[in-house]
Coordinates of C-alpha atoms and ligand atoms in Angstrom, one line a residue:
M27 CA -54.0 -23.5 -57.1
K28 CA -54.9 -20.6 -59.5
Q29 CA -58.5 -20.2 -60.3
H30 CA -60.1 -19.6 -63.7
R31 CA -63.6 -18.7 -64.6
F32 CA -65.0 -21.5 -66.9
G33 CA -65.8 -19.3 -69.9
K34 CA -69.4 -18.1 -69.9
L35 CA -70.5 -20.4 -67.1
P36 CA -70.8 -19.4 -63.4
F37 CA -68.2 -22.1 -62.5
V38 CA -64.7 -21.2 -61.3
V39 CA -62.2 -24.1 -61.5
G40 CA -58.6 -24.6 -60.5
D41 CA -56.3 -24.3 -63.6
V42 CA -55.0 -27.9 -63.2
G43 CA -57.8 -30.5 -63.5
F44 CA -57.9 -34.3 -63.3
G45 CA -57.9 -36.4 -66.5
A46 CA -59.9 -39.5 -65.7
W47 CA -59.2 -41.7 -68.7
Q48 CA -56.5 -43.6 -66.7
I49 CA -58.9 -44.7 -64.0
G50 CA -61.2 -46.1 -66.7
G51 CA -59.1 -48.2 -69.0
S52 CA -56.7 -48.3 -72.0
W53 CA -53.6 -47.5 -69.8
G54 CA -52.7 -51.0 -68.7
D55 CA -53.5 -52.2 -65.2
V56 CA -54.8 -49.4 -63.0
S57 CA -56.5 -50.9 -60.0
E58 CA -59.7 -49.4 -58.6
A59 CA -57.8 -48.6 -55.4
D60 CA -55.2 -46.7 -57.3
G61 CA -57.9 -44.9 -59.3
R62 CA -59.6 -43.8 -56.1
A63 CA -56.3 -42.8 -54.5
A64 CA -55.4 -40.7 -57.6
L65 CA -58.7 -38.8 -57.6
N66 CA -58.6 -38.3 -53.8
A67 CA -55.1 -36.9 -54.0
A68 CA -56.1 -34.6 -56.8
L69 CA -59.1 -33.2 -54.9
D70 CA -57.0 -33.0 -51.7
A71 CA -54.5 -30.9 -53.7
G72 CA -57.1 -28.4 -54.7
M73 CA -58.3 -29.7 -58.1
T74 CA -61.9 -28.8 -58.8
F75 CA -62.3 -30.0 -62.4
I76 CA -62.6 -33.6 -63.6
D77 CA -62.7 -34.8 -67.2
T78 CA -64.1 -38.2 -67.9
A79 CA -66.1 -40.0 -70.6
D80 CA -68.8 -42.6 -70.8
V81 CA -66.5 -45.0 -72.7
Y82 CA -63.5 -44.8 -70.3
G83 CA -63.5 -48.4 -69.1
D84 CA -67.1 -48.6 -70.3
G85 CA -68.4 -46.4 -67.4
R86 CA -65.7 -47.5 -64.8
S87 CA -64.2 -44.1 -64.7
E88 CA -67.6 -42.4 -64.2
K89 CA -68.5 -44.8 -61.5
I90 CA -65.3 -44.4 -59.5
I91 CA -65.7 -40.7 -59.7
A92 CA -69.3 -41.0 -58.3
D93 CA -68.1 -43.2 -55.5
V94 CA -65.2 -41.0 -54.5
L95 CA -67.4 -37.8 -54.5
K96 CA -70.1 -39.5 -52.5
A97 CA -67.6 -40.7 -49.9
R98 CA -66.0 -37.3 -49.6
G99 CA -69.2 -35.2 -49.5
G100 CA -68.9 -31.5 -49.4
T101 CA -68.7 -29.2 -52.4
R102 CA -68.7 -31.1 -55.7
P103 CA -66.0 -30.3 -58.2
M104 CA -67.1 -29.6 -61.8
V105 CA -67.4 -32.9 -63.6
A106 CA -67.2 -33.0 -67.4
T107 CA -68.1 -36.2 -69.3
K108 CA -68.4 -37.0 -73.0
A109 CA -70.9 -38.7 -75.2
G110 CA -70.8 -40.2 -78.7
R111 CA -68.1 -42.8 -78.7
R112 CA -70.5 -45.6 -77.7
L113 CA -71.9 -45.3 -81.3
N114 CA -70.9 -48.3 -83.4
P115 CA -70.4 -47.4 -86.2
H116 CA -69.2 -44.0 -85.1
T117 CA -71.1 -41.9 -87.7
A118 CA -72.5 -38.3 -87.9
D119 CA -76.0 -39.8 -88.3
G120 CA -75.6 -41.4 -84.9
Y121 CA -75.2 -38.0 -83.3
N122 CA -79.0 -37.5 -83.0
K123 CA -81.2 -36.5 -80.0
A124 CA -82.4 -40.0 -79.2
N125 CA -78.9 -41.5 -79.0
L126 CA -77.5 -38.6 -77.1
E127 CA -80.3 -38.7 -74.6
A128 CA -79.7 -42.4 -74.0
F129 CA -75.9 -41.8 -73.5
I130 CA -76.7 -38.9 -71.1
D131 CA -79.2 -41.0 -69.1
R132 CA -76.5 -43.6 -68.7
S133 CA -73.9 -41.1 -67.6
L134 CA -76.4 -39.5 -65.1
K135 CA -76.7 -43.0 -63.6
N136 CA -73.0 -43.8 -63.6
L137 CA -72.2 -40.4 -62.1
A138 CA -75.1 -40.6 -59.6
T139 CA -76.4 -37.2 -60.3
D140 CA -79.6 -35.7 -61.7
S141 CA -77.8 -33.1 -63.9
L142 CA -74.4 -33.3 -65.7
D143 CA -72.2 -30.2 -65.4
L144 CA -70.8 -30.4 -68.9
V145 CA -71.3 -33.0 -71.7
Q146 CA -68.8 -32.9 -74.5
L147 CA -69.4 -34.4 -77.9
H148 CA -66.5 -36.9 -78.0
C149 CA -64.5 -36.1 -81.2
P150 CA -67.5 -36.5 -83.5
P151 CA -67.0 -37.0 -87.3
V152 CA -66.5 -33.5 -88.8
E153 CA -69.8 -33.8 -90.7
A154 CA -71.7 -33.7 -87.4
L155 CA -70.4 -30.2 -86.8
Y156 CA -72.4 -29.1 -90.0
R157 CA -75.7 -30.2 -88.5
P158 CA -77.4 -27.4 -86.7
E159 CA -80.1 -29.9 -85.7
L160 CA -77.6 -31.6 -83.5
F161 CA -76.9 -28.5 -81.5
A162 CA -80.6 -27.7 -81.4
A163 CA -81.1 -31.2 -79.8
L164 CA -78.4 -30.3 -77.2
D165 CA -80.2 -27.1 -76.5
D166 CA -83.4 -29.1 -75.9
I167 CA -81.7 -31.6 -73.6
Q168 CA -80.1 -28.6 -71.7
K169 CA -83.6 -27.1 -71.2
S170 CA -84.8 -30.4 -69.8
G171 CA -82.2 -30.0 -67.0
K172 CA -80.3 -33.2 -67.6
I173 CA -77.2 -31.3 -68.6
K174 CA -76.2 -27.8 -67.4
S175 CA -74.0 -27.1 -70.4
Y176 CA -72.4 -28.7 -73.4
G177 CA -69.1 -28.5 -75.3
V178 CA -67.1 -30.3 -78.0
S179 CA -63.9 -32.3 -77.8
V180 CA -62.1 -32.1 -81.1
E181 CA -59.1 -33.5 -82.9
K182 CA -58.4 -30.6 -85.3
V183 CA -58.1 -26.8 -85.0
E184 CA -60.6 -26.3 -87.8
E185 CA -63.2 -28.5 -86.0
A186 CA -62.8 -26.3 -83.0
L187 CA -63.3 -23.1 -85.1
K188 CA -66.5 -24.6 -86.6
A189 CA -67.9 -25.9 -83.3
I190 CA -67.7 -22.5 -81.6
E191 CA -69.9 -21.0 -84.3
F192 CA -72.8 -22.6 -82.3
P193 CA -73.5 -20.2 -79.4
G194 CA -74.5 -23.0 -77.0
V195 CA -71.0 -24.5 -77.1
V196 CA -69.3 -23.3 -73.9
S197 CA -66.1 -25.3 -74.1
I198 CA -63.6 -26.9 -76.5
Q199 CA -61.3 -29.7 -75.5
I200 CA -58.2 -30.0 -77.7
I201 CA -54.7 -31.4 -77.6
Y202 CA -52.4 -28.5 -76.7
N203 CA -48.9 -29.1 -75.4
L204 CA -45.2 -28.5 -76.2
F205 CA -45.6 -30.9 -79.2
R206 CA -48.9 -29.4 -80.4
Q207 CA -48.7 -25.7 -80.6
R208 CA -51.0 -24.9 -83.5
P209 CA -54.2 -24.3 -81.5
A210 CA -52.6 -21.1 -80.1
D211 CA -52.1 -19.6 -83.6
L212 CA -55.7 -18.7 -84.4
F213 CA -58.2 -20.8 -82.4
F214 CA -57.3 -19.5 -78.9
K215 CA -57.9 -15.9 -80.0
E216 CA -61.3 -16.9 -81.4
A217 CA -62.2 -18.8 -78.3
K218 CA -61.2 -16.0 -76.1
R219 CA -63.1 -13.5 -78.1
K220 CA -66.2 -15.7 -77.7
N221 CA -65.5 -16.5 -74.1
V222 CA -65.3 -20.2 -74.8
A223 CA -63.5 -22.3 -72.2
I224 CA -60.5 -24.3 -73.4
L225 CA -59.5 -27.6 -71.9
A226 CA -56.0 -28.6 -72.8
R227 CA -55.8 -32.4 -73.1
V228 CA -52.9 -34.8 -73.5
P229 CA -50.7 -32.2 -71.9
L230 CA -47.9 -34.6 -71.3
A231 CA -48.0 -36.3 -74.8
S232 CA -49.2 -39.5 -73.1
G233 CA -46.3 -39.4 -70.7
L234 CA -43.6 -38.6 -73.3
L235 CA -43.2 -35.1 -71.8
T236 CA -42.4 -36.5 -68.4
G237 CA -39.0 -37.7 -69.6
K238 CA -39.5 -41.2 -68.2
I239 CA -40.3 -43.0 -71.5
K240 CA -37.3 -44.5 -73.2
R241 CA -36.8 -46.1 -76.6
D242 CA -37.3 -49.6 -75.2
T243 CA -40.1 -48.8 -72.7
K244 CA -42.6 -51.6 -72.9
F245 CA -46.4 -51.0 -72.6
A246 CA -49.0 -53.5 -71.6
S247 CA -51.1 -55.0 -74.4
D248 CA -54.2 -53.1 -73.1
D249 CA -52.3 -49.7 -73.0
H250 CA -53.0 -47.5 -76.1
R251 CA -49.3 -46.7 -76.2
N252 CA -49.0 -50.2 -77.3
F253 CA -52.2 -50.9 -79.3
N254 CA -52.7 -47.4 -80.9
R255 CA -49.1 -46.5 -81.9
H256 CA -50.2 -46.2 -85.5
G257 CA -53.8 -45.2 -85.0
E258 CA -55.2 -48.7 -85.1
A259 CA -58.0 -48.0 -82.6
F260 CA -58.6 -44.2 -82.7
D261 CA -56.9 -41.0 -84.0
V262 CA -53.1 -41.6 -83.8
G263 CA -52.8 -38.0 -82.5
E264 CA -54.2 -39.2 -79.1
T265 CA -51.1 -41.4 -78.6
F266 CA -47.9 -39.4 -77.9
A267 CA -49.7 -36.5 -79.5
G268 CA -49.0 -38.1 -82.9
V269 CA -45.3 -37.5 -82.6
P270 CA -43.1 -40.4 -83.8
L271 CA -41.4 -41.8 -80.7
E272 CA -37.8 -41.4 -81.9
T273 CA -38.3 -37.7 -82.7
G274 CA -40.2 -37.1 -79.5
L275 CA -37.4 -38.6 -77.4
Q276 CA -34.9 -36.4 -79.2
A277 CA -37.0 -33.2 -78.5
V278 CA -37.4 -34.3 -74.8
E279 CA -33.6 -34.5 -74.3
E280 CA -33.4 -30.9 -75.5
L281 CA -36.4 -29.7 -73.5
K282 CA -34.9 -31.2 -70.3
K283 CA -32.2 -28.5 -70.5
L284 CA -34.9 -25.8 -70.2
V285 CA -36.5 -27.0 -67.0
P286 CA -36.0 -24.5 -64.2
A287 CA -34.4 -25.6 -60.9
G288 CA -36.9 -27.2 -58.5
A289 CA -39.2 -28.4 -61.3
G290 CA -39.4 -31.6 -63.3
L291 CA -40.1 -32.0 -67.0
A292 CA -43.7 -32.9 -66.4
G293 CA -44.3 -29.8 -64.2
F294 CA -42.5 -27.7 -66.8
A295 CA -44.7 -29.1 -69.6
L296 CA -47.9 -28.2 -67.7
R297 CA -46.6 -24.8 -66.7
W298 CA -45.8 -24.1 -70.3
I299 CA -49.4 -24.7 -71.2
L300 CA -50.7 -22.4 -68.5
M301 CA -48.5 -19.6 -69.8
N302 CA -51.2 -19.1 -72.4
D303 CA -54.1 -17.3 -70.7
A304 CA -56.6 -18.6 -73.2
V305 CA -56.3 -22.0 -71.5
T306 CA -59.0 -22.5 -68.8
V307 CA -57.9 -25.8 -67.4
V308 CA -55.2 -28.3 -68.3
I309 CA -56.2 -31.9 -67.6
P310 CA -53.2 -34.3 -67.2
G311 CA -54.2 -37.9 -66.7
A312 CA -52.9 -39.6 -63.6
R313 CA -52.8 -43.3 -62.7
N314 CA -51.9 -42.9 -59.0
A315 CA -51.9 -40.4 -56.1
Q316 CA -48.3 -39.4 -56.6
Q317 CA -48.8 -38.3 -60.2
A318 CA -52.0 -36.4 -59.3
K319 CA -50.3 -34.6 -56.5
A320 CA -47.3 -33.6 -58.6
N321 CA -49.5 -32.4 -61.4
A322 CA -51.6 -30.2 -59.1
A323 CA -48.3 -28.5 -58.0
A324 CA -47.6 -27.3 -61.5
S325 CA -50.2 -24.5 -61.0
D326 CA -47.9 -22.8 -58.5
L327 CA -44.7 -23.0 -60.4
A328 CA -43.2 -19.6 -61.3
P329 CA -44.0 -18.3 -64.8
L330 CA -41.4 -19.3 -67.5
S331 CA -39.1 -16.7 -68.8
A332 CA -39.4 -15.2 -72.3
E333 CA -36.1 -16.8 -73.2
T334 CA -37.3 -20.3 -72.1
M335 CA -40.6 -19.9 -74.0
A336 CA -38.6 -18.9 -77.1
A337 CA -36.2 -21.8 -76.7
A338 CA -39.1 -24.2 -76.4
R339 CA -40.7 -22.8 -79.5
E340 CA -37.4 -23.2 -81.4
I341 CA -37.2 -26.9 -80.5
Y342 CA -40.9 -27.3 -81.6
D343 CA -40.2 -25.5 -84.9
R344 CA -37.1 -27.4 -85.7
L345 CA -38.0 -31.0 -84.7
I346 CA -41.8 -31.4 -84.2
A347 CA -43.6 -28.9 -86.4
P348 CA -42.6 -30.5 -89.7
L349 CA -44.2 -33.7 -88.5
V350 CA -47.4 -32.5 -86.8
H351 CA -48.1 -28.8 -87.3
Q352 CA -50.3 -29.2 -90.5
R353 CA -51.8 -32.5 -89.5
W354 CA -54.1 -31.3 -86.7
Ligands
LIG19 N1 -60.8 -37.5 -77.2 C1 -60.8 -37.0 -76.1 O1 -61.6 -36.2 -75.7 C2 -59.6 -37.3 -75.2 C3 -58.5 -38.0 -75.7 C4 -57.4 -38.2 -74.8 C5 -57.4 -37.7 -73.5 N2 -58.5 -37.1 -73.0 C6 -58.5 -36.5 -71.7 O2 -57.3 -35.9 -71.4 C7 -56.7 -36.4 -70.2 C8 -55.2 -36.3 -70.4 O3 -54.7 -36.9 -71.5 P1 -53.9 -38.3 -71.5 O4 -54.2 -38.9 -70.2 O5 -54.3 -39.0 -72.7 O6 -52.4 -37.9 -71.6 P2 -51.4 -37.1 -70.7 O7 -52.1 -36.4 -69.6 O8 -50.5 -36.3 -71.6 O9 -50.4 -38.3 -70.1 C9 -50.8 -39.0 -69.0 C10 -49.7 -40.0 -68.6 O10 -48.6 -39.2 -68.3 C11 -47.9 -39.8 -67.2 N3 -48.0 -38.9 -66.0 C12 -49.0 -38.1 -65.6 N4 -48.6 -37.3 -64.6 C13 -47.3 -37.7 -64.3 C14 -46.4 -37.3 -63.3 N5 -46.7 -36.3 -62.5 N6 -45.2 -37.9 -63.3 C15 -44.9 -38.8 -64.2 N7 -45.7 -39.3 -65.1 C16 -46.9 -38.7 -65.2 C17 -48.6 -41.1 -66.9 O11 -48.0 -42.1 -67.6 P3 -47.9 -43.6 -67.1 O12 -49.3 -44.2 -67.2 O13 -46.9 -44.3 -68.0 O14 -47.4 -43.6 -65.6 C18 -50.0 -40.8 -67.4 O15 -50.7 -42.0 -67.8 C19 -57.2 -37.9 -70.2 O16 -57.1 -38.4 -68.9 C20 -58.7 -37.6 -70.6 O17 -59.4 -37.2 -69.5 C21 -59.6 -36.8 -73.8

């Protein structure tokens, strides 16, 4: 597994990390045993970065992570969590010091630690990013020792550009994949210039970029690929990266022709992301050990050729960009 420095922080992480939303909830039935097995397989395969959130299964994901890490002992991987989505209503006003401290205290308990490696604001309303007092509050919490660092998870490129104006922001988490190429246009250059770490999320477009989803694939009622198809519960861009399924399936058929021998479409999709050296860590979600192990292996795939990169871009420009490029 290739290693990357985590922006300004003294952490070094493997470039494929573990997305822990699946072991919390919103992805149909993922048993606790499968969740533990997925995380153990990820760590056995050399992953050293975990992305979770306090709302994933209302703390279930954080608690499974704490249990697995305790049972394994040894060097702890870097664990990033998120705060803010427990707010109801989810407003910029809610992003204040008292609420954040309460969320952080709860995550400290769930993750069974006395200091969180990284807390990310969890896609806050854009207005929150225009409140320097919010970032001053995070600086205070950091000084107290409860968090080692903080970052922001965002929906849109412009939110990312705004967030990194605050010098305390060490990382940005954003959707970047074969179906979401706009972050690389401007934001990545800015992030690199400021030495801000980039976490590429939804790298497989919620599974679409594995090639296994078909027009008639059925998802459980508690899987967001069923209940958030049209953005009913949260930003529609979090489900299939916001790409209409029919168009996504058409693009997948074309992308399959670009996959090098010995790789699958999922590995290809992850390797494509890692071709951009601004990306610190890609965080595919995994619901079982097999997926976690396969995803870790993407780090060691050979670089993609310039022809393959150009062909992937052509498919994006022709089929996907008209529907997504200017939306996020
Ligand atoms: N707002 C935010 O900050 C935010 C939002 C979304 C995600 N995230 C983070 O980003 C992580 C990744 O995003 P995501 O989980 O939404 O989407 P993703 O990584 O694009 O897709 C995950 C899905 O892809 C399939 N998959 C994964 N590895 C596979 C493999 N090797 N072979 C076959 N299928 C595979 C699985 O589908 P099946 O379940 O159908 O098997 C899995 O549930 C999350 O876990 C979470 O940590 C953060």
